[in-house]
């Protein structure tokens, strides 16, 4: 089986169908290690990706006023147990453009591999970008995964990101996102992670509300089992009149797992407001007993509660 | 059960639920005090009592909730020793509980909550019975976005879906508007039509009135039992033969 076929085979694990790669209406890029295996662009999208020995270097531009109807798929990964993948990508969503990007990170058999992404994203005035990143890792752990991004949201622009790692064991995951929001802009960051075995999760997300009436939400759902560890830091700063931010972190801890949550809120204007809530603990007892009172075993009840939290 | 006595065959109906001498303490406080109660198959039994009289504690104890273990007493349910079973094992026998303040589930849809993985189960009839439109509600989530009244109705629909042998309904009309109380009464009747029994914990006299029998609980003990009209009258009359109102607040007038 080719590397392309191997990565396409596991696409359903992150909710995508392999047929997207053959669809001429759908833009995509598939990168294995530092090689491009497949790519396609569509009108209104400029997609440049270059292979270098050190990294895949790319630039994606959604042209002003254009709405890309179908999601743009970016599939990155390794079909081998070991290896390294570094990605440097700059994304520009020009004024009043709209796009959805689905990023699939696939490491089905990795045992000792590395995946680094350094992204800069600029969402122009009045533009909208929905960025969904789904990870699939096999059962072995042993990876080092470092997605880092800086995002600038222009005046009246919208940015929605959704990171999920729900299958397999990752190893070490270190996410670092910094998002700056201008006047009337909106940023919503959601992360859903299910960590197992000896996974180590570091998640740091910061939303800086620079403009008046800008809004930000950081929502994190993490479920840990076995001996997994997680440290979740959600930072929201409000610098201007009418800025509103909220940090919402929930971590469910099972087995011998450990979790910590560090919500940091800073307000630099008297007419700005930031709120936060954080909850760490075992599965909610009342939810558990309610489902057991309908006949589910404790194991079935926990599975159902966790699947809801991570949805 | 059939027994032959002096040549005559007698049919003896065992109670579905048989509670004897049940005592539960929390710290140094006795919440249930040598309580006894029986409910027959298909019977609707209303349990009335002032706040703090022990009604909800009894419900939690019967369902086997965490921390609710009696110090004395026995509870037989359909011939099984209920107290030796875990919550889900009790549910497998046909016992369930609708909570006074039902839990909220992030992400779980009403369809999933009503079916709980039983793919062959159609959740729509139960929703219709509680007056909720399936088209509007089945894909909504059982989370904070539901109002208190909506959540209560979903809880009752969940109980209906289970077709229990005995449903404990703890204040099923709490947070329900007056116009919708008829839906709740309908649910109780449907449970009975399915052959189920109901332990109906309520303050609402019009709801208690549909019961086949009733008891008044005071300070952890059943102080008065009989047909619902008499128990309601006793309850409303603010009389308490046990504590004379000193504990339960139902002062003789």
Coordinates of C-alpha atoms in Angstrom, one line a residue, chain A residues 283-292 294 305, chain B residues 60 97-106 108 110 113 141-148 150-152 154-155 158:
Chain A
X283 CA -17.3 11.9 36.1
X284 CA -20.3 13.8 37.6
X285 CA -21.9 11.5 40.2
X286 CA -25.4 12.5 39.5
X287 CA -25.0 12.0 35.8
X288 CA -23.5 8.6 36.4
X289 CA -26.3 7.5 38.8
X290 CA -29.0 8.8 36.5
X291 CA -27.8 6.6 33.7
X292 CA -27.3 3.7 36.0
X294 CA -31.9 3.5 33.6
X305 CA -21.0 10.8 29.5
Chain B
X60 CA -32.2 7.7 46.8
X97 CA -36.1 7.0 39.6
X98 CA -37.0 10.4 38.1
X99 CA -34.9 12.9 40.0
X100 CA -36.4 16.0 41.5
X101 CA -33.5 18.0 40.0
X102 CA -32.5 16.0 37.0
X103 CA -28.9 15.9 35.8
X104 CA -27.8 17.9 32.7
X105 CA -25.6 16.1 30.2
X106 CA -23.2 18.1 28.0
X108 CA -26.0 14.1 24.9
X110 CA -32.6 13.8 24.0
X113 CA -30.9 10.0 26.5
X141 CA -29.2 18.4 24.0
X142 CA -30.0 17.5 27.6
X143 CA -27.9 20.4 28.8
X144 CA -28.3 23.8 30.4
X145 CA -30.2 25.1 27.4
X146 CA -33.3 23.2 28.5
X147 CA -35.6 25.0 30.9
X148 CA -36.3 23.3 34.3
X150 CA -38.5 20.9 29.8
X151 CA -35.8 18.9 31.6
X152 CA -38.4 17.5 34.0
X154 CA -37.6 14.8 29.4
X155 CA -36.8 13.0 32.6
X158 CA -36.9 8.7 29.8

